[in-house]
CSV table of C-alpha atoms in Angstrom, one decimal:
chain,number,residue,atom,x,y,z
A,1,VAL,CA,121.8,118.3,101.7
A,2,VAL,CA,119.3,117.5,99.1
A,3,GLY,CA,116.7,115.1,100.4
A,4,ASP,CA,117.1,116.0,104.0
A,5,PRO,CA,113.6,115.7,105.4
A,6,GLY,CA,114.4,117.9,108.4
A,7,ASP,CA,111.3,118.0,110.6
A,8,HIS,CA,109.0,116.5,108.0
A,9,VAL,CA,108.9,113.1,109.6
A,10,PHE,CA,105.5,111.0,109.5
A,11,VAL,CA,104.8,108.0,111.4
A,12,VAL,CA,101.8,105.9,110.0
A,13,SER,CA,100.2,104.2,113.1
A,14,LEU,CA,97.0,102.6,113.9
A,15,PRO,CA,95.4,103.9,117.2
A,16,ARG,CA,94.1,100.3,118.1
A,17,ARG,CA,97.9,99.3,118.4
A,18,PRO,CA,98.9,101.6,121.3
A,19,GLU,CA,102.0,99.5,122.1
A,20,LYS,CA,103.5,100.1,118.7
A,21,ARG,CA,102.6,103.8,118.8
A,22,ALA,CA,104.2,104.1,122.2
A,23,ASN,CA,107.4,102.3,121.2
A,24,ALA,CA,107.6,104.6,118.1
A,25,ILE,CA,107.2,107.7,120.2
A,26,ARG,CA,109.9,106.5,122.6
A,27,GLN,CA,112.5,105.9,119.9
A,28,LEU,CA,111.8,109.2,118.3
A,29,ARG,CA,112.1,111.0,121.7
A,30,ASP,CA,115.4,109.2,122.3
A,31,THR,CA,116.9,110.1,118.9
A,32,GLY,CA,115.7,113.7,119.1
A,33,LEU,CA,113.5,113.6,116.1
A,34,ASN,CA,110.2,115.6,115.8
A,35,ALA,CA,107.5,113.7,114.0
A,36,THR,CA,103.7,113.9,113.0
A,37,LEU,CA,101.6,110.7,113.8
A,38,VAL,CA,99.4,109.9,110.9
A,39,THR,CA,96.4,107.9,111.8
A,40,ALA,CA,96.5,104.9,109.4
A,41,CYS,CA,93.6,103.8,107.4
A,42,ASP,CA,92.2,100.8,109.1
A,43,GLY,CA,91.9,98.0,106.6
A,44,ASP,CA,89.6,96.2,109.1
A,45,ALA,CA,87.0,98.8,108.4
A,46,VAL,CA,87.0,97.7,104.8
A,47,LEU,CA,84.3,94.8,104.6
A,48,CYS,CA,85.1,93.7,101.0
A,49,GLN,CA,86.8,94.8,97.9
A,50,ALA,CA,83.4,95.8,96.5
A,51,ASP,CA,83.4,98.8,98.9
A,52,LEU,CA,86.6,100.3,97.4
A,53,PRO,CA,85.2,102.1,94.3
A,54,VAL,CA,82.8,104.0,96.6
A,55,VAL,CA,85.7,105.7,98.2
A,56,GLY,CA,87.5,106.3,94.9
A,57,VAL,CA,90.1,103.5,95.1
A,58,GLN,CA,90.6,100.2,93.2
A,59,VAL,CA,92.7,97.2,93.2
A,60,MET,CA,94.7,96.3,90.1
A,61,PRO,CA,92.4,94.6,87.6
A,62,ASN,CA,92.4,90.8,87.9
A,63,TYR,CA,94.8,91.0,90.7
A,64,ARG,CA,95.7,87.5,92.2
A,65,GLY,CA,99.2,88.0,93.7
A,66,HIS,CA,102.3,86.6,92.3
A,67,VAL,CA,104.5,83.5,92.5
A,68,ASN,CA,106.1,84.6,95.9
A,69,HIS,CA,103.0,86.3,97.2
A,70,ASP,CA,100.2,84.0,96.0
A,71,MET,CA,97.1,85.4,97.8
A,72,PRO,CA,94.3,87.9,97.2
A,73,PHE,CA,94.7,91.5,98.0
A,74,THR,CA,93.9,91.9,101.7
A,75,THR,CA,92.0,94.7,103.5
A,76,GLY,CA,95.1,95.2,105.5
A,77,GLU,CA,97.0,95.9,102.4
A,78,VAL,CA,94.3,98.4,101.3
A,79,GLY,CA,94.8,100.2,104.6
A,80,CYS,CA,98.6,100.3,104.3
A,81,PHE,CA,98.5,101.6,100.7
A,82,MET,CA,96.0,104.4,101.5
A,83,SER,CA,97.8,105.4,104.7
A,84,HIS,CA,100.8,106.1,102.7
A,85,PHE,CA,98.9,107.7,99.9
A,86,THR,CA,97.4,110.2,102.3
A,87,THR,CA,101.0,111.3,103.3
A,88,TRP,CA,102.1,111.7,99.8
A,89,GLN,CA,99.0,113.9,99.1
A,90,HIS,CA,99.9,115.9,102.2
A,91,MET,CA,103.3,116.4,101.0
A,92,VAL,CA,102.0,117.7,97.6
A,93,ASP,CA,99.3,119.9,99.1
A,94,ASN,CA,101.9,121.6,101.4
A,95,GLN,CA,104.9,121.5,98.9
A,96,LEU,CA,107.2,119.6,101.3
A,97,PRO,CA,110.5,119.2,99.5
A,98,ALA,CA,111.1,115.7,101.1
A,99,ALA,CA,109.8,113.6,103.9
A,100,LEU,CA,110.9,110.6,106.0
A,101,ILE,CA,107.9,108.1,106.1
A,102,LEU,CA,108.0,105.5,108.9
A,103,GLU,CA,105.6,102.8,109.9
A,104,ASP,CA,105.2,102.3,113.6
A,105,ASP,CA,107.0,99.1,113.8
A,106,PHE,CA,110.3,100.7,112.9
A,107,GLU,CA,113.4,100.1,115.0
A,108,LEU,CA,116.1,102.9,114.5
A,109,GLN,CA,119.7,102.0,114.5
A,110,GLU,CA,122.4,103.5,116.7
A,111,ASN,CA,123.2,107.1,115.7
A,112,PHE,CA,120.4,107.1,113.2
A,113,ALA,CA,120.3,110.8,112.5
A,114,ASP,CA,124.0,111.2,112.0
A,115,ARG,CA,124.3,108.2,109.9
A,116,LEU,CA,121.3,109.2,107.7
A,117,GLY,CA,122.9,112.6,107.1
A,118,ASP,CA,126.1,110.9,105.9
A,119,CYS,CA,124.2,108.6,103.6
A,120,LEU,CA,122.3,111.6,102.0
A,121,ARG,CA,125.7,113.2,101.3
A,122,GLN,CA,126.9,110.1,99.7
A,123,ALA,CA,123.9,110.0,97.5
A,124,GLN,CA,124.5,113.5,96.2
A,125,GLY,CA,124.7,113.4,92.4
A,126,GLU,CA,122.2,110.7,92.1
A,127,ASP,CA,118.8,111.5,90.4
A,128,TRP,CA,116.6,109.8,93.0
A,129,ASN,CA,113.2,110.5,94.3
A,130,ILE,CA,113.0,107.7,96.9
A,131,ILE,CA,115.4,106.3,99.3
A,132,TYR,CA,114.8,103.1,101.1
A,133,VAL,CA,116.1,103.7,104.7
A,134,GLY,CA,114.9,100.3,105.8
A,135,ARG,CA,114.1,97.4,103.3
A,136,SER,CA,114.1,93.6,102.7
A,137,PRO,CA,116.0,93.1,99.3
A,138,MET,CA,114.6,90.2,97.2
A,139,GLU,CA,117.3,90.6,94.6
A,140,ASN,CA,121.0,91.8,94.5
A,141,ASP,CA,121.6,95.5,94.3
A,142,VAL,CA,121.9,96.6,90.7
A,143,ARG,CA,124.7,99.1,91.4
A,144,LYS,CA,127.0,100.2,94.2
A,145,ILE,CA,127.1,104.0,94.3
A,146,SER,CA,129.2,104.4,97.5
A,147,ASP,CA,129.9,102.3,100.7
A,148,HIS,CA,126.4,102.9,102.1
A,149,VAL,CA,124.3,103.8,99.0
A,150,ALA,CA,123.2,101.4,96.2
A,151,GLU,CA,120.7,101.3,93.5
A,152,PRO,CA,118.2,98.4,94.5
A,153,GLY,CA,116.8,95.5,92.9
A,154,TYR,CA,113.4,94.2,93.7
A,155,THR,CA,112.8,95.3,97.3
A,156,LEU,CA,110.0,94.7,99.8
A,157,TRP,CA,109.1,96.5,103.0
A,158,THR,CA,108.0,100.1,103.3
A,159,VAL,CA,108.9,100.5,107.0
A,160,ALA,CA,111.1,103.6,106.3
A,161,TYR,CA,111.7,105.7,103.2
A,162,ILE,CA,112.5,109.2,102.2
A,163,LEU,CA,110.3,110.5,99.4
A,164,THR,CA,111.0,113.6,97.6
A,165,LEU,CA,108.2,116.1,96.4
A,166,ASP,CA,109.0,115.0,92.9
A,167,GLY,CA,108.4,111.4,94.0
A,168,ALA,CA,105.2,112.1,95.7
A,169,ARG,CA,103.9,114.2,92.8
A,170,ALA,CA,104.7,111.4,90.4
A,171,LEU,CA,102.9,108.8,92.5
A,172,LEU,CA,99.8,111.0,92.7
A,173,GLU,CA,99.8,111.8,88.9
A,174,SER,CA,100.1,108.2,88.2
A,175,ARG,CA,96.9,107.6,89.9
A,176,ALA,CA,98.4,105.0,92.1
A,177,GLU,CA,95.2,104.5,94.0
A,178,GLN,CA,93.3,103.3,90.9
A,179,HIS,CA,95.5,100.1,90.5
A,180,MET,CA,96.6,99.1,93.9
A,181,VAL,CA,98.9,96.1,94.5
A,182,PRO,CA,100.7,95.7,97.8
A,183,LEU,CA,102.8,98.8,98.4
A,184,ASP,CA,106.3,97.3,98.5
A,185,ASP,CA,105.5,95.4,95.2
A,186,PHE,CA,104.1,98.9,93.8
A,187,PHE,CA,107.2,100.7,94.6
A,188,SER,CA,109.5,98.0,93.1
A,189,VAL,CA,107.5,97.8,89.8
A,190,ALA,CA,107.5,101.7,89.7
A,191,MET,CA,111.2,101.6,89.9
A,192,GLY,CA,111.2,99.2,86.8
A,193,CYS,CA,112.4,96.1,88.9
A,194,GLY,CA,111.2,92.5,88.4
A,195,MET,CA,110.8,92.7,84.7
A,196,ASP,CA,112.7,89.4,84.3
A,197,GLY,CA,109.9,87.7,86.1
A,198,GLN,CA,112.2,85.9,88.6
A,199,TYR,CA,110.8,87.3,91.8
A,200,ASN,CA,107.4,88.6,90.6
A,201,ASP,CA,106.0,86.9,87.5
A,202,ARG,CA,103.3,89.6,87.0
A,203,ALA,CA,105.7,92.6,87.1
A,204,VAL,CA,105.6,93.1,83.4
A,205,GLU,CA,101.7,92.8,83.5
A,206,TRP,CA,101.4,95.2,86.3
A,207,SER,CA,103.9,97.7,84.6
A,208,ARG,CA,101.2,98.4,82.0
A,209,LEU,CA,99.5,100.4,84.7
A,210,ILE,CA,102.2,101.1,87.1
A,211,GLY,CA,104.7,103.4,85.2
A,212,PRO,CA,108.3,103.8,85.8
A,213,VAL,CA,107.8,107.0,88.1
A,214,LEU,CA,110.2,106.2,90.9
A,215,ARG,CA,114.0,106.4,90.8
A,216,GLY,CA,115.3,104.6,93.9
A,217,VAL,CA,118.5,104.2,96.0
A,218,ALA,CA,118.9,102.3,99.2
A,219,LEU,CA,121.1,102.3,102.2
A,220,PRO,CA,123.1,99.1,102.8
A,221,PRO,CA,123.1,98.3,105.7
A,222,PRO,CA,119.7,99.7,106.4
A,223,LEU,CA,119.3,102.1,109.2
A,224,VAL,CA,115.8,100.8,110.2
């Protein structure tokens, strides 16, 4: 099945949160999934945004949040973005056709593996490069594709998604790390969502640097 991550499952996890890591490992074992633990970039190690260019990354110029997330870019959001970024880089470096990327606070739903396989089959014929396996929709879905697959509107939460090699390559080639915004906002803008300004009044402004490189579908109801 196109997009099946197989054993390419990655769990982004901070070592200083052992309880979350232990819960993640337990769920993976119970579900029969093999996974690689990715040591997350710890945003608390970033003293201030002025440190970021030294390591080759930058926040979106003049970033000041948006109407529904009206706050400065936090060091935690820096750590989240770069933890996922390193996983995309690993995919491209190793030519992985697809990967399931999880954050360590995931909660897998019953019969996760079988239901995910069924959803991937339902998504056949769609030209996607990212699938939201878990999400928090801020807008109605744009289009129903099948009983359990839809084209999403503006979506938050990056707890679980499948990214294809094409998607990982597109994110890297867009130089995503040079104009960071919170990762879930980045994904939505990169899918062309939010251009009406209803949820994110700065989506159009951000889209000048965040190109439409993602073609997303989502799984209703979410499996995580």
